[in-house]
mmCIF file of N, CA and C in Angstrom:
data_model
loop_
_atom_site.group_PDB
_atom_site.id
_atom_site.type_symbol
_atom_site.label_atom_id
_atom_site.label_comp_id
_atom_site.label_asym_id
_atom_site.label_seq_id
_atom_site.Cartn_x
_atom_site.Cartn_y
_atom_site.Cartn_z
ATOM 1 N N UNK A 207 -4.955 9.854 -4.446
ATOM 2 C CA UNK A 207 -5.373 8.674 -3.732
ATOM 3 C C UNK A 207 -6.774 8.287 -4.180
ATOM 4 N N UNK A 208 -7.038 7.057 -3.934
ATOM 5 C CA UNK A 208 -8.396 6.410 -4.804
ATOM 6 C C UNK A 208 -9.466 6.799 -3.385
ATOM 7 N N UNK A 209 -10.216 6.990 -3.634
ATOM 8 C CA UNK A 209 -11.600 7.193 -2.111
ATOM 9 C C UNK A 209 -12.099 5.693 -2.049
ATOM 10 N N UNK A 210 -11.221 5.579 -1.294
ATOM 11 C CA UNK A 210 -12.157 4.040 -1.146
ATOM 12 C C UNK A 210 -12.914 3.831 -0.243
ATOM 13 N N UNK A 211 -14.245 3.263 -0.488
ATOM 14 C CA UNK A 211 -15.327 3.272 0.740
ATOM 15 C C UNK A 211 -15.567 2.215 1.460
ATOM 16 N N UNK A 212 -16.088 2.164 2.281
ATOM 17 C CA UNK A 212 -15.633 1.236 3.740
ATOM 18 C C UNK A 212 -16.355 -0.230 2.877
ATOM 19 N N UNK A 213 -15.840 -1.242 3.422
ATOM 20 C CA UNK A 213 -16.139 -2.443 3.196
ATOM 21 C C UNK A 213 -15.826 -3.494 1.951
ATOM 22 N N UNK A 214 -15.037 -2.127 1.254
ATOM 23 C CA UNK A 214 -14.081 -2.419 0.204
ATOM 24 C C UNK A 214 -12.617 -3.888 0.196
ATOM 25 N N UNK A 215 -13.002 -4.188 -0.168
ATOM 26 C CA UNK A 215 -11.568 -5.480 -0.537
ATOM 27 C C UNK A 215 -10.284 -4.812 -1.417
ATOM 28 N N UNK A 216 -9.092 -5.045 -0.992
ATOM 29 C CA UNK A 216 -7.991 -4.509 -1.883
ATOM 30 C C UNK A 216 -7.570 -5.963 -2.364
ATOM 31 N N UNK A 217 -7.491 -6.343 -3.103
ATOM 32 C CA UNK A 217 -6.694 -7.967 -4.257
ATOM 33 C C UNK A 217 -5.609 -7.766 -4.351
ATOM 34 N N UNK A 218 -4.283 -8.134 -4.222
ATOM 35 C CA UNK A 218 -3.092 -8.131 -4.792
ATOM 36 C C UNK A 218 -2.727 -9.302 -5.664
ATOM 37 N N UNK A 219 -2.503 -9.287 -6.954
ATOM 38 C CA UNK A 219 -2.488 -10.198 -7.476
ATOM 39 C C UNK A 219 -0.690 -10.597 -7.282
ATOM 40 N N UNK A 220 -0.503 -11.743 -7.047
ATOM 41 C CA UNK A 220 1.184 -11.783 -7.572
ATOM 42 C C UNK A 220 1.641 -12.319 -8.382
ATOM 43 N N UNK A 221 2.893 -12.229 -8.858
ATOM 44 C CA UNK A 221 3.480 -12.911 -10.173
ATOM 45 C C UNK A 221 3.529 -11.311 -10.816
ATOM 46 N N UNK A 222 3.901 -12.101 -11.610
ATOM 47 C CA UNK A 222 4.489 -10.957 -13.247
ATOM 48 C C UNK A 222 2.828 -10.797 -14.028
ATOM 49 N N UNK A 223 2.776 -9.702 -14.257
ATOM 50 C CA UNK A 223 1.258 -9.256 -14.914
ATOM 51 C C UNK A 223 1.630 -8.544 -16.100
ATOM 52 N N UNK A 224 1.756 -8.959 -17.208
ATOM 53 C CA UNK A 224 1.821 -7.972 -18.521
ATOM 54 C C UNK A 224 1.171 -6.511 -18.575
ATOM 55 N N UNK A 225 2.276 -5.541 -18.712
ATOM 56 C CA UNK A 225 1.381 -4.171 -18.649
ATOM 57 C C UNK A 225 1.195 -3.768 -19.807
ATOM 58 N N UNK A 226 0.940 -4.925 -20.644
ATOM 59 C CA UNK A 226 0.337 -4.173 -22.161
ATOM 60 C C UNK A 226 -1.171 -4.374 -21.973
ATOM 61 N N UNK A 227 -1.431 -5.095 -21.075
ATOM 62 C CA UNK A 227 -3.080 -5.385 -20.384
ATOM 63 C C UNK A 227 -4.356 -4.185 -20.402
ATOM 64 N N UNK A 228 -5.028 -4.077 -20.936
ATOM 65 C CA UNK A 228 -5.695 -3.075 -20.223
ATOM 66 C C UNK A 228 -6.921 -3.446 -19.390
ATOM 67 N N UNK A 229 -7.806 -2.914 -19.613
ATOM 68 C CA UNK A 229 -9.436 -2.724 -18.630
ATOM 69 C C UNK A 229 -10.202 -4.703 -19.143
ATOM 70 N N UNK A 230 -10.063 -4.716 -20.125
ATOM 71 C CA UNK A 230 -10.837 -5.736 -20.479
ATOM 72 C C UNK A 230 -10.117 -7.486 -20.097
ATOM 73 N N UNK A 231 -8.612 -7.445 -20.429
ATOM 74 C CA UNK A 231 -7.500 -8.086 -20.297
ATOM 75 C C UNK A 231 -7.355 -8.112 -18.650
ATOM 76 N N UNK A 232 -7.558 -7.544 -17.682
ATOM 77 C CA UNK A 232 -7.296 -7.441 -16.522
ATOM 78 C C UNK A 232 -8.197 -7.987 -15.469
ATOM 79 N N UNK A 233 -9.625 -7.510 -16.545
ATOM 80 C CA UNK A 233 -10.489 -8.198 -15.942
ATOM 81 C C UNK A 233 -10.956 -9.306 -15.765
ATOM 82 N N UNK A 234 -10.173 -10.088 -16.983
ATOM 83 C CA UNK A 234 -10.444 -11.396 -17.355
ATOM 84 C C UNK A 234 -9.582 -12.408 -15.920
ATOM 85 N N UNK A 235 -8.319 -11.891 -15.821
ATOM 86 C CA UNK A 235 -7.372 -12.125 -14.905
ATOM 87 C C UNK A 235 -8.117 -12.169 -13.532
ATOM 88 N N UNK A 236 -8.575 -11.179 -13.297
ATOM 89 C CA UNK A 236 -9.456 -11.086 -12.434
ATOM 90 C C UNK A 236 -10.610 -12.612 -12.088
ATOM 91 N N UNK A 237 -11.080 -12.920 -12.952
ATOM 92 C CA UNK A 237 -12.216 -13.681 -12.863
ATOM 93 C C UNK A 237 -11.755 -15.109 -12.990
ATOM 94 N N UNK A 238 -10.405 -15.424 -13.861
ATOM 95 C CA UNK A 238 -9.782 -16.330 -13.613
ATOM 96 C C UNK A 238 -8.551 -16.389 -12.721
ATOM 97 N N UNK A 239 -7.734 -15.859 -12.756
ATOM 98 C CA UNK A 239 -6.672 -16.215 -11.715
ATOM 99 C C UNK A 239 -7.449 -15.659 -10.314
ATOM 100 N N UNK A 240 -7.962 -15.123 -9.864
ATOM 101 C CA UNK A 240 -8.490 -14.839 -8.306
ATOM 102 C C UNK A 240 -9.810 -15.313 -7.989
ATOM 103 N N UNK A 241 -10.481 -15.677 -9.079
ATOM 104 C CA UNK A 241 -12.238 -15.953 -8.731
ATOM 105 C C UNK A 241 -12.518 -15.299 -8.301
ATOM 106 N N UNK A 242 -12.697 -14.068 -8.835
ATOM 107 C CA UNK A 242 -13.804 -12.907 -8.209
ATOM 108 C C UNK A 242 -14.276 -11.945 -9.270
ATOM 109 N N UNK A 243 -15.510 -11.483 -9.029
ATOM 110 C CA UNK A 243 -16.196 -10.169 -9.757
ATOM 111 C C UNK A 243 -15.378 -9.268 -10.307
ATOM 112 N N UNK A 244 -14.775 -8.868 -11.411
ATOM 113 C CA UNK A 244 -14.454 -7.764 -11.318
ATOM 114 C C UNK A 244 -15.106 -6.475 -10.878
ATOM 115 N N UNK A 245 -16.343 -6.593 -11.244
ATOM 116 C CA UNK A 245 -17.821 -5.405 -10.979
ATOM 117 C C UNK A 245 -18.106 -5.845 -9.798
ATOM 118 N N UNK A 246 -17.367 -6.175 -8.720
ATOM 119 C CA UNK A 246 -18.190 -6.528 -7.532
ATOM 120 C C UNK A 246 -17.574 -4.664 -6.422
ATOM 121 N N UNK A 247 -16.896 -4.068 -6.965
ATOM 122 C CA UNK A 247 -16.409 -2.783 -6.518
ATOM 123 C C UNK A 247 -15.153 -3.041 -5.432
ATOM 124 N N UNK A 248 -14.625 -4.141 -5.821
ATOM 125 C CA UNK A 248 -13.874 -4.085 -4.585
ATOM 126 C C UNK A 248 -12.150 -3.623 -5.630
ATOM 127 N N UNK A 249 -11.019 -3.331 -5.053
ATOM 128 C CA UNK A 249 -9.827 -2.830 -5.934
ATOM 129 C C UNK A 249 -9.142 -4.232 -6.290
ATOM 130 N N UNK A 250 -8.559 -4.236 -7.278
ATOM 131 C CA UNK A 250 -7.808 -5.531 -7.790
ATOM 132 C C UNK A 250 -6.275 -4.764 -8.223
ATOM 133 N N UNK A 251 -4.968 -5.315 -8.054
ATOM 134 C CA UNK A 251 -3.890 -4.408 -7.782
ATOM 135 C C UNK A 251 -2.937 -5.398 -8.911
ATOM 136 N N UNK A 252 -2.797 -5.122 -10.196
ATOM 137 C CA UNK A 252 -1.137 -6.148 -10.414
ATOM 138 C C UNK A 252 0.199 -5.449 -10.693
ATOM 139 N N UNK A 253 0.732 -6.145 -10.354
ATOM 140 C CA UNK A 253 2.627 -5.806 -10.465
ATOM 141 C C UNK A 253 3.077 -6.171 -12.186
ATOM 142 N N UNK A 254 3.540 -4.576 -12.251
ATOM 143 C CA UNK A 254 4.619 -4.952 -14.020
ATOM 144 C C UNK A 254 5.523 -5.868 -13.289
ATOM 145 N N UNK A 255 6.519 -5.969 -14.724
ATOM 146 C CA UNK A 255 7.385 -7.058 -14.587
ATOM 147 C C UNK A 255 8.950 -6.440 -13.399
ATOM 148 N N UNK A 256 9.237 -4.915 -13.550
ATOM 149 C CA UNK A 256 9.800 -4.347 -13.171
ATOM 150 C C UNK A 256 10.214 -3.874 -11.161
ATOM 151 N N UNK A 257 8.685 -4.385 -10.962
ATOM 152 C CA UNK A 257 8.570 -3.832 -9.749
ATOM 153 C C UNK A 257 7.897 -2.630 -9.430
ATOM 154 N N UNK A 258 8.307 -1.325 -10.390
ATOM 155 C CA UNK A 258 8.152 -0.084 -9.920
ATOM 156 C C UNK A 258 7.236 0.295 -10.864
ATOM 157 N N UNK A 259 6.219 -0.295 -11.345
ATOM 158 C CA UNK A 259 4.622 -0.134 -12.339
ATOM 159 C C UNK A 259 3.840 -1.205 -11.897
ATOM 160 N N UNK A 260 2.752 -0.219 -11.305
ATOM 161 C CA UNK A 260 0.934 -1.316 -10.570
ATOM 162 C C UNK A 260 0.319 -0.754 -11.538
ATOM 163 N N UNK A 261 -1.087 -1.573 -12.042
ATOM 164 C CA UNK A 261 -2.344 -1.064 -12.568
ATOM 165 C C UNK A 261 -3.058 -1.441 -11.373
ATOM 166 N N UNK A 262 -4.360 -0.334 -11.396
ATOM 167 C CA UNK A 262 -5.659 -1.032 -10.436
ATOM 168 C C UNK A 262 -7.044 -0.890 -10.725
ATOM 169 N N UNK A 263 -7.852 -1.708 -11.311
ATOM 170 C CA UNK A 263 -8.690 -1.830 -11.664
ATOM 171 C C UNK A 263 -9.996 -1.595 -10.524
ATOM 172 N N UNK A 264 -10.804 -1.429 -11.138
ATOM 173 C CA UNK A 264 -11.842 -0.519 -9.577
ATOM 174 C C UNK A 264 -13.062 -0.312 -10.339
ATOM 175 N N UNK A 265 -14.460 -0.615 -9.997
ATOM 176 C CA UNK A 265 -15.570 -0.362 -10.502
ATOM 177 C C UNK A 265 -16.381 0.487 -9.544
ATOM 178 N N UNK A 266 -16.750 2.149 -9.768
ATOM 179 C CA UNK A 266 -16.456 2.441 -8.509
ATOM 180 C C UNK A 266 -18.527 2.943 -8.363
ATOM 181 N N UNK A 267 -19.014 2.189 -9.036
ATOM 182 C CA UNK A 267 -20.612 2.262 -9.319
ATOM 183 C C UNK A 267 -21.047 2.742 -10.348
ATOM 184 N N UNK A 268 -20.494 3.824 -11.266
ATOM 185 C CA UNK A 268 -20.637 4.568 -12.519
ATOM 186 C C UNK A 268 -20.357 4.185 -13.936
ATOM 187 N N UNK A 269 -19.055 3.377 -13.307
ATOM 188 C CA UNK A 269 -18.531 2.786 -14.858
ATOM 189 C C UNK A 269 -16.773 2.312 -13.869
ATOM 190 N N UNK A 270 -16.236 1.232 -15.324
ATOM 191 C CA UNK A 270 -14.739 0.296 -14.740
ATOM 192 C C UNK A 270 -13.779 1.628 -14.864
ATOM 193 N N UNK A 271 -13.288 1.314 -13.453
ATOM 194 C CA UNK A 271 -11.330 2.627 -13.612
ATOM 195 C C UNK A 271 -10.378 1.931 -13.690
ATOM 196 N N UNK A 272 -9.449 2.368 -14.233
ATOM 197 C CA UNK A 272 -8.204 1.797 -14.673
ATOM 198 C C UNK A 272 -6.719 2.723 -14.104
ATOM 199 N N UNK A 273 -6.438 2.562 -13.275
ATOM 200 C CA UNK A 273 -5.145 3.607 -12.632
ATOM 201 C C UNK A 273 -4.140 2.931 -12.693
ATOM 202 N N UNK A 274 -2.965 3.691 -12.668
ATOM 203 C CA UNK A 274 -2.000 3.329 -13.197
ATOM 204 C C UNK A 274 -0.544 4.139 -12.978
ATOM 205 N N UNK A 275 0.024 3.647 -12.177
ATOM 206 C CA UNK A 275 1.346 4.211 -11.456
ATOM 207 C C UNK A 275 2.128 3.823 -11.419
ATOM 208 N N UNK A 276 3.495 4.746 -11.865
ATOM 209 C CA UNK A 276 4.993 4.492 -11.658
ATOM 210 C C UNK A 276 5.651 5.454 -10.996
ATOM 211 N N UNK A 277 6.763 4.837 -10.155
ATOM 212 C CA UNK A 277 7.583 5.373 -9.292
ATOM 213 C C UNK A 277 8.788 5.594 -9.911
ATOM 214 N N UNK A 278 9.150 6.836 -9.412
ATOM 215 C CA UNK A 278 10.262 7.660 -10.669
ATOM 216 C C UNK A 278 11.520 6.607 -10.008
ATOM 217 N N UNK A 279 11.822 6.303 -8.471
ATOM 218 C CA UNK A 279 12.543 5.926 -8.035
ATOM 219 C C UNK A 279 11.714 4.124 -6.868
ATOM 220 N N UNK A 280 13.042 3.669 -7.141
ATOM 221 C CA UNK A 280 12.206 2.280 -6.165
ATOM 222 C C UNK A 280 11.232 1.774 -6.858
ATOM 223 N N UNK A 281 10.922 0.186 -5.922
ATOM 224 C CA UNK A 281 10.045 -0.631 -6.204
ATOM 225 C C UNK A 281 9.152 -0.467 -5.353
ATOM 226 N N UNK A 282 7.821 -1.353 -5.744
ATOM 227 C CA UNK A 282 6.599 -1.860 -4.765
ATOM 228 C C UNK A 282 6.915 -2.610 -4.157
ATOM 229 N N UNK A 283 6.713 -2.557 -2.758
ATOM 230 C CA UNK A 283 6.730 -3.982 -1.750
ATOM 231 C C UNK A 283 5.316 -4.942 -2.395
ATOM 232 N N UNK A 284 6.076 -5.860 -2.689
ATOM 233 C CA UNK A 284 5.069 -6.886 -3.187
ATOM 234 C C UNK A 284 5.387 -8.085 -2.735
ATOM 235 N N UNK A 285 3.864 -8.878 -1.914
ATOM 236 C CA UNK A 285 4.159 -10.078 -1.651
ATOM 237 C C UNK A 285 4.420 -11.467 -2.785
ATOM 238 N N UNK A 286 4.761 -12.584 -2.131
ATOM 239 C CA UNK A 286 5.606 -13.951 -2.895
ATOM 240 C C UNK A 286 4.011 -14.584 -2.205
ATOM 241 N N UNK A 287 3.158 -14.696 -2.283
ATOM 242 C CA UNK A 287 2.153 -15.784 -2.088
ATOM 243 C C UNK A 287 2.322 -16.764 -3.134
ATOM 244 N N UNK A 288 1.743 -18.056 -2.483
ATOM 245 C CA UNK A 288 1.811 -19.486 -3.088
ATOM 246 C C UNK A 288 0.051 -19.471 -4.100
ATOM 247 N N UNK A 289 -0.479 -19.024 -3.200
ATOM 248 C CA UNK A 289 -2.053 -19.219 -4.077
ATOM 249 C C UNK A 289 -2.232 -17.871 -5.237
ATOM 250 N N UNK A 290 -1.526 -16.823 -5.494
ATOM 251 C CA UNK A 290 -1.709 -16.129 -6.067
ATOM 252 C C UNK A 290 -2.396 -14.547 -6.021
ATOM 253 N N UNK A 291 -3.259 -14.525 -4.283
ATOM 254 C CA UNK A 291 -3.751 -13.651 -3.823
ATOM 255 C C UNK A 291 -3.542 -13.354 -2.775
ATOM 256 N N UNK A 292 -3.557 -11.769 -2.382
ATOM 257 C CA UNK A 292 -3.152 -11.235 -1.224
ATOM 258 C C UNK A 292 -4.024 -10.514 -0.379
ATOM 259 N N UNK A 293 -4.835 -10.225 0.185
ATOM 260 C CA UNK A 293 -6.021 -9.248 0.580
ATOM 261 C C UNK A 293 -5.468 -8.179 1.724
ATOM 262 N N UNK A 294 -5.659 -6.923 1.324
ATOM 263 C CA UNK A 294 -4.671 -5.607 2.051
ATOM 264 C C UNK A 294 -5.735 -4.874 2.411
ATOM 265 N N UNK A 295 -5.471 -4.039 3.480
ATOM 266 C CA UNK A 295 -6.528 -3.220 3.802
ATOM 267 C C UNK A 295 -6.269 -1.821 2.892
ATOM 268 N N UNK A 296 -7.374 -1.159 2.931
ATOM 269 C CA UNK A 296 -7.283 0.308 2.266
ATOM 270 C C UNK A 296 -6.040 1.318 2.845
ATOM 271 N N UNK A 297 -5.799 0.865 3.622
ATOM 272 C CA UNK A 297 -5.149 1.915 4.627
ATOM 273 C C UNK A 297 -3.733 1.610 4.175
ATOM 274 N N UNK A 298 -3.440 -0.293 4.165
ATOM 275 C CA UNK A 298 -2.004 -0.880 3.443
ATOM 276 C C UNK A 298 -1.725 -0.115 2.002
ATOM 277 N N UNK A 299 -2.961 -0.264 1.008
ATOM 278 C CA UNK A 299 -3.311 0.388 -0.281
ATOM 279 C C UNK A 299 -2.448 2.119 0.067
ATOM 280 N N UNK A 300 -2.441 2.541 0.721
ATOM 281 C CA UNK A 300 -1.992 3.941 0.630
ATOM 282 C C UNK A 300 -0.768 3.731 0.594
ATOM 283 N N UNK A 301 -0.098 2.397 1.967
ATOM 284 C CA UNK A 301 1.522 3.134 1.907
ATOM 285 C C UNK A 301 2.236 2.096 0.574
ATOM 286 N N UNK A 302 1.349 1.145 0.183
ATOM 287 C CA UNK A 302 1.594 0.728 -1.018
ATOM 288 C C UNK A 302 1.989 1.654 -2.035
ATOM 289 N N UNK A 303 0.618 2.508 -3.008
ATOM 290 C CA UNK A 303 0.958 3.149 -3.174
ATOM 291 C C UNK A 303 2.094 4.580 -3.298
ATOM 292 N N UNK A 304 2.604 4.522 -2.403
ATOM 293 C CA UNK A 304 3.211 5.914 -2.081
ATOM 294 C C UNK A 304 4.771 5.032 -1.865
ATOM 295 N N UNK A 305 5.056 4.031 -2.145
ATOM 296 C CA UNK A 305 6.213 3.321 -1.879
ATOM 297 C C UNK A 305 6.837 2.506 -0.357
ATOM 298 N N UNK A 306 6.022 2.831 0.275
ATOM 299 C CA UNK A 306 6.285 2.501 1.591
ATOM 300 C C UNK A 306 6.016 0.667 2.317
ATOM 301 N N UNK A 307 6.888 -0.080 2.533
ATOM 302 C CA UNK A 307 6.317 -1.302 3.158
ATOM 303 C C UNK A 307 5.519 -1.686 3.910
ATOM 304 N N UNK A 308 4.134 -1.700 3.627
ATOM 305 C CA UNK A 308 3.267 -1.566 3.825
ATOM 306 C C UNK A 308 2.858 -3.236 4.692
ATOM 307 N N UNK A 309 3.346 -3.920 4.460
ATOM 308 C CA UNK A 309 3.214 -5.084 5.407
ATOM 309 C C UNK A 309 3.787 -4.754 6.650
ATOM 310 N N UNK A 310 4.696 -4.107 7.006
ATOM 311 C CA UNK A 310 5.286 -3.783 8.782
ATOM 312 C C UNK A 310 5.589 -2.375 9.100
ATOM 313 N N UNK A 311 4.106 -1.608 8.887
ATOM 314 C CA UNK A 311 4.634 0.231 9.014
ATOM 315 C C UNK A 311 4.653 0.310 10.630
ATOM 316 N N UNK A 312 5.933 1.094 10.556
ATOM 317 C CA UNK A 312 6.279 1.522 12.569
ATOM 318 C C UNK A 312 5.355 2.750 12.285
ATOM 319 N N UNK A 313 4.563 2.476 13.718
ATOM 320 C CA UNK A 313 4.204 4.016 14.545
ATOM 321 C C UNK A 313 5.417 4.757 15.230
ATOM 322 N N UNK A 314 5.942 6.306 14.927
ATOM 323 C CA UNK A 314 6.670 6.605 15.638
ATOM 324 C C UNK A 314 5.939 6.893 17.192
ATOM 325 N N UNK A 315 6.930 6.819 18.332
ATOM 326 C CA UNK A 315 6.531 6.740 19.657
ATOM 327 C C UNK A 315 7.250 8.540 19.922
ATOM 328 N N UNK A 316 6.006 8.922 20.609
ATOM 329 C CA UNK A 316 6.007 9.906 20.983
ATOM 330 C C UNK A 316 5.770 10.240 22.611
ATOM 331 N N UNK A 317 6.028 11.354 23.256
ATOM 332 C CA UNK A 317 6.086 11.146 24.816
ATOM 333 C C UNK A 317 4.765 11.459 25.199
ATOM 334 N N UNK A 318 3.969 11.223 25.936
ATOM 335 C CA UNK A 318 2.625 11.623 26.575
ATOM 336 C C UNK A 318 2.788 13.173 27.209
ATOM 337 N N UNK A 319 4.154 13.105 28.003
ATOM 338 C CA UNK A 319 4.097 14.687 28.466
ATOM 339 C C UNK A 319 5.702 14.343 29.297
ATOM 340 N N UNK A 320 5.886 15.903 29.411
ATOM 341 C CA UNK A 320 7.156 16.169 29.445
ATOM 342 C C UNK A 320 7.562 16.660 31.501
ATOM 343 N N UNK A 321 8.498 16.235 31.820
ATOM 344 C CA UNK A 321 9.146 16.163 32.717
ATOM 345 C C UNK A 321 9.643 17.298 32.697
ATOM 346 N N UNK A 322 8.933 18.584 34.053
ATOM 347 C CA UNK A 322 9.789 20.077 33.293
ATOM 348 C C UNK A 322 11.183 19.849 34.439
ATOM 349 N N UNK A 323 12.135 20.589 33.829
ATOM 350 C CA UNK A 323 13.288 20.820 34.674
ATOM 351 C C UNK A 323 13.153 21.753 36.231
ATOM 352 N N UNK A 324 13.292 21.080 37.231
ATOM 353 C CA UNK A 324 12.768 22.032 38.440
ATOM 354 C C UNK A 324 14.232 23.054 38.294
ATOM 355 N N UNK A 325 14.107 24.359 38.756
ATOM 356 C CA UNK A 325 15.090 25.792 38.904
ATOM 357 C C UNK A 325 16.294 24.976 39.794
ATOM 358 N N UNK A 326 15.721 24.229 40.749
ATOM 359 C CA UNK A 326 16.889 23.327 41.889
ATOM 360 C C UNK A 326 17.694 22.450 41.224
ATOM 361 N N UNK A 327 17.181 21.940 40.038
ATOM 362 C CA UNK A 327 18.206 21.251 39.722
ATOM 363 C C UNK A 327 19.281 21.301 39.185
ATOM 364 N N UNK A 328 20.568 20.836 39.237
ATOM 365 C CA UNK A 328 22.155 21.408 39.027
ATOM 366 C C UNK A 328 22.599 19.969 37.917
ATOM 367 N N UNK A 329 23.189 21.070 37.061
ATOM 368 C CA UNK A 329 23.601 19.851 35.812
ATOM 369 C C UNK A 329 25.038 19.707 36.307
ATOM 370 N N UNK A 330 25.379 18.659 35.790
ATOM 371 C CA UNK A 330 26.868 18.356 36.376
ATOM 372 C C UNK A 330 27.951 19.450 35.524
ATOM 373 N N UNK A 331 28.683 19.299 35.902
ATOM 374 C CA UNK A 331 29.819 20.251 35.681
ATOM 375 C C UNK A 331 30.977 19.549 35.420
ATOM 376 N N UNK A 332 31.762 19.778 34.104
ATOM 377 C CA UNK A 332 33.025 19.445 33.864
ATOM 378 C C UNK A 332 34.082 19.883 34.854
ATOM 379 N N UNK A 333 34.904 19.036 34.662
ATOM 380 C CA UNK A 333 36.444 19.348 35.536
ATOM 381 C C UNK A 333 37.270 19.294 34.240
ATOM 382 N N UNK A 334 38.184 19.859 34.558
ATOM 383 C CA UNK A 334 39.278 20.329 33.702
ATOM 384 C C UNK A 334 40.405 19.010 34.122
#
């Protein structure tokens, strides 16, 4: 997982993004299709043509990163925006990553506390 630090922007770019692209090619994309810094440290995210290959470009104060992931199985949930950009929180960025639909994740519901069985009480009983 990338450490991303608070106040960070995640970019999703959409459309089809050539993954013969690298660091320099991406960044350009960056500055024209989204209008933004690439060196401004925030993550910039594009989709191969396939679905199931992201690059993510990231300047993380030291020097530009370039990451780069495929899923042995399944696609990325990736949005259809009209303007071309998507803005996700870090937290979306994880279940992105990891394959998960990350636009509508359920909390499972769990009980606060449990109802014990009193000794008096009698479970019903079959009849034959």
């Amino acid at each position: 997982m990338i450490p991303v630090p608070s106040g960070v922007k995640v970019w999703l770019a959409t459309g089809y993004t050539g993954m013969r692209r690298g660091l320099p090619g991406l960044s350009l994309m960056v500055q024209e299709t989204l209008k933004c810094d690439p060196m401004s440290g925030h993550l910039f995210v594009f989709p191969g043509g396939s679905g199931g290959l992201i690059k993510v470009i990231w300047q993380d104060g030291q020097g530009a990163c370039l990451f780069t992931k495929k899923l042995e199985r399944g696609r990325f949930i990736w949005p259809s925006a009209a303007d071309g950009t998507v803005v996700i929180t870090p937290a979306q960025l994880g279940y992105l990553l990891e394959g998960i639909d990350w636009r509508m994740p359920h909390k499972t519901w769990r009980p606060t506390s449990m109802r014990p069985i009193s000794s008096r009480t009698t479970l019903p009983t079959r009849t034959r």
